[in-house]
CSV table of C-alpha atoms in Angstrom, one decimal:
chain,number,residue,atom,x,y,z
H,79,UNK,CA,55.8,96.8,103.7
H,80,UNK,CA,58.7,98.6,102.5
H,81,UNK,CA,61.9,100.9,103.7
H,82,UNK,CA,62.5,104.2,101.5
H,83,UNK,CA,64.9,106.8,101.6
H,84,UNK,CA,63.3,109.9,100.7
H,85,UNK,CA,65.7,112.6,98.9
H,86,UNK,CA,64.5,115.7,98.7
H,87,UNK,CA,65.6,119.1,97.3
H,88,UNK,CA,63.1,121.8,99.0
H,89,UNK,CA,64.1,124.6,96.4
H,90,UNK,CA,62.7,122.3,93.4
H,91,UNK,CA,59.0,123.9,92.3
H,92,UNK,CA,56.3,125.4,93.9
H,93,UNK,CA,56.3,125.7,97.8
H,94,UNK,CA,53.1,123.5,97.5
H,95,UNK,CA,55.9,120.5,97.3
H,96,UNK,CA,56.0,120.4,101.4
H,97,UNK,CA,52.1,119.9,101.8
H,98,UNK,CA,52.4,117.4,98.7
H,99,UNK,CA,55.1,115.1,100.3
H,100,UNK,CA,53.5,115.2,104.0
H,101,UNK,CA,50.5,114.2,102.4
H,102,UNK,CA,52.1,111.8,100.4
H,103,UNK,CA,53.9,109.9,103.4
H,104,UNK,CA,51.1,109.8,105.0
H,105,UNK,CA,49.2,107.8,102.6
H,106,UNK,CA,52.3,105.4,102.2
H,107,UNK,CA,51.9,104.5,105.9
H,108,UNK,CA,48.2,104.4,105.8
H,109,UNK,CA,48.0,102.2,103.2
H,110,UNK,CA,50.8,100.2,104.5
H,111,UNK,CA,53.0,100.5,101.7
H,112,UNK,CA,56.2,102.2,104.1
H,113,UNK,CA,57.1,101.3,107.6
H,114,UNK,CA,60.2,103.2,107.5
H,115,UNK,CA,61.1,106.6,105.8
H,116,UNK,CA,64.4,108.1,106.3
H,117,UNK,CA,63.6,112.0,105.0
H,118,UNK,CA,67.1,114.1,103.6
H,119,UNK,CA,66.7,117.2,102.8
H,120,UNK,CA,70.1,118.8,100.3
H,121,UNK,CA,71.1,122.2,101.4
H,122,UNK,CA,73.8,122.8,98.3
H,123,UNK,CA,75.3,121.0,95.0
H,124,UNK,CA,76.2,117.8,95.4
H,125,UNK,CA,74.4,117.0,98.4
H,126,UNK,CA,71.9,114.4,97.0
H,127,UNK,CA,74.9,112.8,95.2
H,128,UNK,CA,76.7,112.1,98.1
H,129,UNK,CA,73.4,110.9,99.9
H,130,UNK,CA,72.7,108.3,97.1
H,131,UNK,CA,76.6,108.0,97.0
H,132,UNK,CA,77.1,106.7,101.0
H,133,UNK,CA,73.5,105.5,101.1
H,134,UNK,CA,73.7,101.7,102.6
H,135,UNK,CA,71.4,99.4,100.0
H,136,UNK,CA,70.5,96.9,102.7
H,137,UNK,CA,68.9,99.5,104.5
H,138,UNK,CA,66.2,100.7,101.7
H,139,UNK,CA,63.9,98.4,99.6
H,140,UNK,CA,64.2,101.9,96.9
H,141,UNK,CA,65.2,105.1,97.2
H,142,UNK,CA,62.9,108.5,96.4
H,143,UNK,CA,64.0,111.5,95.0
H,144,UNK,CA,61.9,114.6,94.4
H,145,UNK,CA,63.4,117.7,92.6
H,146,UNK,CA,64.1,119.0,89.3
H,147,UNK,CA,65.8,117.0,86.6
H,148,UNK,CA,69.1,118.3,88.0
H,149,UNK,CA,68.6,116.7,91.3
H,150,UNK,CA,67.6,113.5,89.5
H,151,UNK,CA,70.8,113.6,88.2
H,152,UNK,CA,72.5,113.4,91.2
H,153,UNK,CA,70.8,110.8,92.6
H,154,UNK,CA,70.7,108.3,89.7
H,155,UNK,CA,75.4,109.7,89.7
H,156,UNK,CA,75.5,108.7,92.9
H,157,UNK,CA,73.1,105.5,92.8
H,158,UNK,CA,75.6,104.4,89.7
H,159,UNK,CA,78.9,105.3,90.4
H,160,UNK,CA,77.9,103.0,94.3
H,161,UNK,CA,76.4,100.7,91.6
H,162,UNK,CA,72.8,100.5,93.4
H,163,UNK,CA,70.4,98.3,92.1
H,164,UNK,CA,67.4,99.1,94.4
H,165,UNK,CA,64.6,100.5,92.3
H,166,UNK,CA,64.5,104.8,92.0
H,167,UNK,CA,61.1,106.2,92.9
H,168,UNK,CA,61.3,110.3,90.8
H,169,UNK,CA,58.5,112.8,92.2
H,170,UNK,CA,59.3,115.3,89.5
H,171,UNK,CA,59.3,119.0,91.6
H,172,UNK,CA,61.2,121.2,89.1
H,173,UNK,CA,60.8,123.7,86.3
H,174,UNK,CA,60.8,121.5,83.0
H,175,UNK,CA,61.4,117.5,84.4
H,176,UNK,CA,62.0,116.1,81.1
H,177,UNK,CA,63.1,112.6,81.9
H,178,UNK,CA,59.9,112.2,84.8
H,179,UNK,CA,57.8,113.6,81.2
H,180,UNK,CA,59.4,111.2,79.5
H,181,UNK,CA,58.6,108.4,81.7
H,182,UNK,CA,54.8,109.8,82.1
H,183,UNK,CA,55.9,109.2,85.8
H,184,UNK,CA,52.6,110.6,88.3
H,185,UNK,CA,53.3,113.7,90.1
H,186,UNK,CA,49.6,113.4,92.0
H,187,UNK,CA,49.6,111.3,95.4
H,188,UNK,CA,47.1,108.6,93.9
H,189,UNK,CA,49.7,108.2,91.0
H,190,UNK,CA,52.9,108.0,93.1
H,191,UNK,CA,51.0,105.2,95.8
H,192,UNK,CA,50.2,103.0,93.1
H,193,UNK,CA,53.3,103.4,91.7
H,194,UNK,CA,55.1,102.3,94.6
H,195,UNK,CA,52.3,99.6,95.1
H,196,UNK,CA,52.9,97.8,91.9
H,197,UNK,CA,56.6,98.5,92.0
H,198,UNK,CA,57.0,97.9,88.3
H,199,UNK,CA,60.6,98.8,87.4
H,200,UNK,CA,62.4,99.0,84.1
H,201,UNK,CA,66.2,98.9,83.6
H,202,UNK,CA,67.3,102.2,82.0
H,203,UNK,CA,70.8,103.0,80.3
H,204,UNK,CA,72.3,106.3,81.6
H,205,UNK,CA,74.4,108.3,79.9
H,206,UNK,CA,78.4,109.0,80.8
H,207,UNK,CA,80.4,112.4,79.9
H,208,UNK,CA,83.9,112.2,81.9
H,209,UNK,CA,83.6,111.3,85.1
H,210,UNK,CA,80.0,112.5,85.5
H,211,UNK,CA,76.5,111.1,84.5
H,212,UNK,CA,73.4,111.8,82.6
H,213,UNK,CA,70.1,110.6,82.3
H,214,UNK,CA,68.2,113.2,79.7
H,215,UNK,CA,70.6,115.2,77.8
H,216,UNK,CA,74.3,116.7,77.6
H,217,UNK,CA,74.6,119.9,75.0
H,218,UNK,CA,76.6,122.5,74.1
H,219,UNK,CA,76.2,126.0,71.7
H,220,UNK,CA,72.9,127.9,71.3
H,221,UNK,CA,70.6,128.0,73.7
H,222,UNK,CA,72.1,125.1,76.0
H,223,UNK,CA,73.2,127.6,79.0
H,224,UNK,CA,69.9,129.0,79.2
H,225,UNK,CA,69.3,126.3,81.7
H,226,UNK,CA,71.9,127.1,84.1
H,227,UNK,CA,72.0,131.0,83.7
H,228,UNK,CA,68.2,131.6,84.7
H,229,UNK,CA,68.0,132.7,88.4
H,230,UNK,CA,66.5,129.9,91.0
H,231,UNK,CA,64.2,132.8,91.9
H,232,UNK,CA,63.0,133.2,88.3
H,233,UNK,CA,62.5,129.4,87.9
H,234,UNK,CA,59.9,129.5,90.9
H,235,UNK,CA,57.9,132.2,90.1
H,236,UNK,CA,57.4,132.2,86.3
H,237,UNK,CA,58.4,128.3,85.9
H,238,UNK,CA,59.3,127.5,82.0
H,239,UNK,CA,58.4,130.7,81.2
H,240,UNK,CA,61.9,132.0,82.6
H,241,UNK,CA,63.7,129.6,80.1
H,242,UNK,CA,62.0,131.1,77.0
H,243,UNK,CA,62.3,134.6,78.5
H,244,UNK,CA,66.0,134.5,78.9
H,245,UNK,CA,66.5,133.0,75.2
H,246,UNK,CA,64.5,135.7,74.2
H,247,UNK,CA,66.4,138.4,75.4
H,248,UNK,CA,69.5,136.8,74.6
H,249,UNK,CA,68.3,136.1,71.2
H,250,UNK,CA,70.8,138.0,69.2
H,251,UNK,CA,74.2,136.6,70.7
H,252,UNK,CA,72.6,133.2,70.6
H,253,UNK,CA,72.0,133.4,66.9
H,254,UNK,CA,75.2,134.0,66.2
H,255,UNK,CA,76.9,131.4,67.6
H,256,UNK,CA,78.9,128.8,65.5
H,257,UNK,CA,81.0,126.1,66.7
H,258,UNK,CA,83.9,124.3,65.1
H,259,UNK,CA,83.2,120.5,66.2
H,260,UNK,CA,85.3,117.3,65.5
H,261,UNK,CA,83.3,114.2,66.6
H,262,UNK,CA,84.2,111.2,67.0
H,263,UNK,CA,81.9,108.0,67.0
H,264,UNK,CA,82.6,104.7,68.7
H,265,UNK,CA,86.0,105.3,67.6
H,266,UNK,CA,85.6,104.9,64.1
H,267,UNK,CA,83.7,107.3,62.2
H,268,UNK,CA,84.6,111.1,62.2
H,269,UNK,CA,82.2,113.7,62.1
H,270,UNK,CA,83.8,117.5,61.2
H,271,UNK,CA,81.3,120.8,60.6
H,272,UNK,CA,80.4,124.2,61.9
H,273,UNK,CA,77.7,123.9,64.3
H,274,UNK,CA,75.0,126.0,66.1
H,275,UNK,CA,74.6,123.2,68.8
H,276,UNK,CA,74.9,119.9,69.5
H,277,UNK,CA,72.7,117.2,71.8
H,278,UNK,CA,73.6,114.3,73.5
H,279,UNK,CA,70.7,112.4,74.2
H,280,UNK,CA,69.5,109.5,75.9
H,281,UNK,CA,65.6,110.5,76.1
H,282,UNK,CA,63.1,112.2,73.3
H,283,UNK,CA,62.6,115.1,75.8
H,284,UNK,CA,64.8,118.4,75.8
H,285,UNK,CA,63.7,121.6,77.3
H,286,UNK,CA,60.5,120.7,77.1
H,287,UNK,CA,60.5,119.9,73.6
H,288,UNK,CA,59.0,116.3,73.1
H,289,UNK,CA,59.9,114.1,69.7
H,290,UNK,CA,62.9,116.4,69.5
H,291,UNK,CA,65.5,113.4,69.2
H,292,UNK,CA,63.2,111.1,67.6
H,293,UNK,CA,64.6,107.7,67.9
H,294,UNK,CA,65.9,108.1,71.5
H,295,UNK,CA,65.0,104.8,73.7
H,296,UNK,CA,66.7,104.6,77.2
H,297,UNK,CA,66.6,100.8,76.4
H,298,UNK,CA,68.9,100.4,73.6
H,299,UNK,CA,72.2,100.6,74.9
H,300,UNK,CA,73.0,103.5,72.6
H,301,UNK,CA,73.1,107.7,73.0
H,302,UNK,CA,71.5,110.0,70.3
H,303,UNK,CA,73.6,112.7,68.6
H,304,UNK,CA,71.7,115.2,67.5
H,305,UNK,CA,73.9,118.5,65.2
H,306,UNK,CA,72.3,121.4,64.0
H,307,UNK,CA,74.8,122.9,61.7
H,308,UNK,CA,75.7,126.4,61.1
H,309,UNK,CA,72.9,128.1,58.9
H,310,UNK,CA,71.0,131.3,58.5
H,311,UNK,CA,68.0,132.6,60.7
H,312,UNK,CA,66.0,131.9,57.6
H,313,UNK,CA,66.8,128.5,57.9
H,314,UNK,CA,66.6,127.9,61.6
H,315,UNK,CA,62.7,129.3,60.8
H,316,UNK,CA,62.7,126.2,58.4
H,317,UNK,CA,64.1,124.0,60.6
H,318,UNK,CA,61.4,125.4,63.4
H,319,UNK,CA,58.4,124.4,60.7
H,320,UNK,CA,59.9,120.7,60.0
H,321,UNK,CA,60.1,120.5,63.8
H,322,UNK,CA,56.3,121.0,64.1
H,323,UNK,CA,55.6,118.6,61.0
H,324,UNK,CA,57.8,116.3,62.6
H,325,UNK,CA,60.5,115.5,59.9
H,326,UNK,CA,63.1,117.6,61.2
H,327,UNK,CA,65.9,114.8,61.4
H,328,UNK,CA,65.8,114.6,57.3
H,329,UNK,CA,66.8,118.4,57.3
H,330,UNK,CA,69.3,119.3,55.7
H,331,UNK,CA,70.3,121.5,58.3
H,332,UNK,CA,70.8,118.7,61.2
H,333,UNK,CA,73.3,115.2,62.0
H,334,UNK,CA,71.4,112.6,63.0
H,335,UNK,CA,73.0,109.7,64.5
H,336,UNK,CA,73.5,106.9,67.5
H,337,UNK,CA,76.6,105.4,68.9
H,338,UNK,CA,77.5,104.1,72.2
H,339,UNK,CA,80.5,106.3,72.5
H,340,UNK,CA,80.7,110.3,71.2
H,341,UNK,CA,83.9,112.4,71.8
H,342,UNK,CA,83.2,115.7,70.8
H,343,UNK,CA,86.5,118.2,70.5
H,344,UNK,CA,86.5,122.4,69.6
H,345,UNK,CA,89.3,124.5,69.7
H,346,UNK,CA,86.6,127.3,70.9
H,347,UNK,CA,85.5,127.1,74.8
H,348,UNK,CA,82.1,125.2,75.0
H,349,UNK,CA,80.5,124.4,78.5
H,350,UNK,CA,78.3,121.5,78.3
H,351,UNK,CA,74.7,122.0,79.8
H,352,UNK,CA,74.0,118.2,81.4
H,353,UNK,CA,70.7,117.8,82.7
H,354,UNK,CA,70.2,121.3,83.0
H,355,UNK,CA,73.0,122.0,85.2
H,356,UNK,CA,76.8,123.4,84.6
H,357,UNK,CA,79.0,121.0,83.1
H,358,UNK,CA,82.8,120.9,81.8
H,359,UNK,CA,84.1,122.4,78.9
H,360,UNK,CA,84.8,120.5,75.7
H,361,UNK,CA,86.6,118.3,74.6
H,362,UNK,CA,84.2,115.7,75.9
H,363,UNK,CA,84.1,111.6,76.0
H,364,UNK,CA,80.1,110.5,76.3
H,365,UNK,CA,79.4,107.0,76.5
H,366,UNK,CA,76.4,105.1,77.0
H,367,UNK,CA,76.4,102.5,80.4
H,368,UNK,CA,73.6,99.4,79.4
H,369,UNK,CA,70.9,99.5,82.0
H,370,UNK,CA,72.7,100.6,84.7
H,371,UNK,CA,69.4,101.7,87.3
H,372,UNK,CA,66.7,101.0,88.1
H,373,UNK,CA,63.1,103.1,87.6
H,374,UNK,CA,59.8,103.0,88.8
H,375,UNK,CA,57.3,103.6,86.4
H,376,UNK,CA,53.6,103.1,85.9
């Protein structure tokens, strides 16, 4: 039997996320899988970093987390930056849980005991911008704040629905948005254009979209820069079609390329959007840490 540390963030998703996890822990110690849970519940930012931060590793056999992808985040920070190397247990409870999607991670009980039955794990690269870390996706320009400007409240009761809503009725501003962007890439080749956005990326998954970055593998020791560069609406429709036929990275209209180090510079203010919460303005250094946790997966 095993010793978890449960991290939870009891804002993430639906309030049907209580009766799930009480359920949940009790079929872990039913089925003898636990025989000692430590619950922690975050109250503000930066709570569930600190938890994984101070966390003592030869007290857990793996740590859970269940919340949105921004709570992920700061429990994989804090299990990096205290360089942890027990296993991470995700019970995606958010709005859009892109990396959890990514994984095809189980959000049902039965899926989540076998899970930690089997205890399969595979040794994922995480993403580094400044001092902070990533494991989906760090953006800036069009679009990328939608994430962090809709309302909690919003988020719970219309789910992804609020994300689409607020580009929508933003939709004018965000069109017109162009970015002067010098990039640099592993500290060689340079990059200049006018931009509508840029991704960082160490997943496939971005707002929901899936196949977005096409060759992204959190196995290869290498980050995904996606650019799509100034253009017309007309275009952006265009770009939208090759999307859906799945040959948008040959677009004319987009930057395709990996590195294991990005710095990104504008003389305009960009805030970067990192896993769907409020980053720091450019310029930016991204780099790409080689299997640095651990993850549970099916």
């Amino acid at each position: 039997m095993k010793r978890c540390l449960f991290i939870i963030n009891p804002s993430s998703g639906q309030r049907t996320i209580q009766n799930t996890l009480d359920k949940l822990i009790g079929q872990l110690t039913l089925r003898q899988l636990i025989n000692h849970i430590d619950v922690f519940y975050t109250l503000k930012k930066d709570d569930a970093y600190f938890k994984a931060l101070n966390a003592d590793e030869q007290d857990y056999d793996f740590i859970t987390v269940v919340g949105g992808d921004g709570t992920i985040n700061e429990v994989v920070s804090g299990m990096v930056a205290s360089d942890k190397k027990i296993p991470l247990c995700i019970l995606a409870a958010g709005t859009v849980n892109d990396f959890a999607n990514y994984l095809n991670l189980p959000s049902n009980i039965e899926g989540v005991c076998n899970l930690i039955n089997n205890f399969k794990t595979v040794c994922c690269d995480v993403g580094k911008i400044n001092e902070r870390y990533f494991m989906n996706v760090a953006a800036g320009g069009m679009f990328s704040d939608v994430s962090f400007t809709v309302s909690k409240a919003d988020k719970k009761r219309l789910g992804p629905l609020a994300y689409y809503l607020n580009g929508i009725a933003n939709l004018p501003s965000q069109l017109n948005t162009n970015i002067n962007l010098k990039i640099v890439l592993d500290d060689a080749n340079i990059l200049e254009t006018e931009a509508k956005m840029f991704m960082v990326t160490n997943t496939n998954r971005v707002g929901g979209f899936e196949n977005i970055i096409p060759y992204a593998d959190i196995q290869d020791g290498m980050l995904d820069l996606i650019v799509i560069k100034k253009c017309s609406v007309t275009d952006l429709v265009a770009l939208s079609k090759d999307y859906l036929l799945k040959k948008h990275a040959n677009s004319p209209f987009i930057s395709y390329v990996q590195a294991k180090k990005i710095e990104i510079y504008s003389q305009q203010k960009v805030v970067i959007d990192i896993d769907g919460e409020e980053g720091s303005p450019l310029p930016v250094t991204i780099e790409a840490i080689s299997q640095a946790i651990n993850i549970l997966v099916p």
